[in-house]
Amino acid sequence: MNEKIDHFDLNTIGSDFINDPFPTLKMLRDHDPVHRNKDGSYYLTRYEDVKTVYQERSMSSDKVVAFKEKFGQCPLYTHHTTSLIFNDPPYHTTVRKLLAGAFTPRKLTELEPLIEQIVDGLLDKLEDLKEFDFIDAFSKQLPTELISFMLGVPEEHRHKLRRFSMAILGALDPVVPEDRLKEGNDAVTEFGQLLDDLIEHRRKNPEGAGQGEILEALIFGEHDGRRLTQEELIQNCIFLLNAGHETTTSLVGNGTHILLTHRDQHKRLLDEPDLIAPAVEEFLRFQSPLQIGNRLLTKDMTFSGKTLKAGTYVHTSIGAANRDPEIFDNPDQVDIGRNPNRHLAFITGIHVCLGATLARIEGRIAIGRLVKRFPDLQLSGEVTIMGLARFRGFNRIDMRI
Ligand code: HEM
């Protein structure tokens, strides 16, 4: 087998892979789609295998054992092992049911005018600035505003959210240096205190909740006769705030960057604005904001002809699955009209992204209005990627209108 692939180990990847994982992912998918890492876990890169992992009900998302080894007893451990995403039924079902009420199509339709208003306000600011860091001035602003509004985070705290989420989510990377672990732990503690206060305040003043705010429903909602404890509330609100803005920031940042580096597609969207819906799907496929997932096998399973035993950890490459030529024609090309486009950016199965519809609405309104208002938008200087393996996006993109 290719020597590069023989030596590949997800737990020791470096900046080459992080900067551009796709050539390595292609080699893995072609030659070693069920790749064994040195710690005995496997990295799956074919679409059908990744989909099977997510559709199989017996797969476990519970990370108590894995995160005890990775983090030890610390705030990051408490946070991640209490979030619904890293739990199985019945706890997962309880939290998901309580959250789901806030994400019904009717509730999300009600949010659309607010999203349009936030986007137009941000576009006015871009017009004044003329030249700006797009991530800072635009792409992170909308999702931060929106999810803060939904959870009742006051204005004066909102600027801290991206720092918190980068620190907490960054600690999930396969390789995490000590200083990043400390930043992650500090972020959980500081964020937790802030939410503790907000939850206490809403508990005492339920009538003060604005329309569209969901905190009250999470505090007082019940499933199977049980309410969430204060710790469960805090950690799941932290998760929701992180999930709600980090990946959407990347969708808007990655999508706009794709357009500005694929001018034919940019022109196509200007000529046919109705392509914005399939364009957002293509951005999600081509540069998926969440690139890697994990599950634990609770029974023996076979992937691409290789049988893995119960108790094995598998890492799913969403990024590789979304460029599998068995499923997508010309997968390394951007086609904003691609149809069908059954990408796995939001995965599938019981943990399918709860905010997928909201993220799509945000992406369509933000990128659609941006492109229409500033047809001459262009890159103008520094472009810096986030530098994480699991989350794919930019820290900075200089642009001018
Ligand atoms: C482009 C933006 C987004 C992407 C690419 C994305 C992607 C994902 C993925 C891949 C998962 C499944 C992870 C796993 O189980 O391994 C997930 C779960 C989740 N996402 Fe998103 N997400 C996005 C936006 C949002 C937004 C805006 C929200 C909420 C406001 C949200 C809330 C959630 C929640 C609550 C879960 C956990 C679901 C569960 O475990 O049952 N996401 N997301």
XYZ file of C-alpha atoms in Angstrom, residues 88 92 138 154 156 161 198 236 332:
9
model
C -27.248 7.869 23.956
C -30.238 11.944 24.619
C -20.207 39.533 8.919
C -27.590 39.873 26.855
C -22.826 42.872 26.591
C -19.083 33.684 22.617
C -29.065 33.659 33.151
C -26.630 21.825 27.034
C -13.825 18.006 -6.455
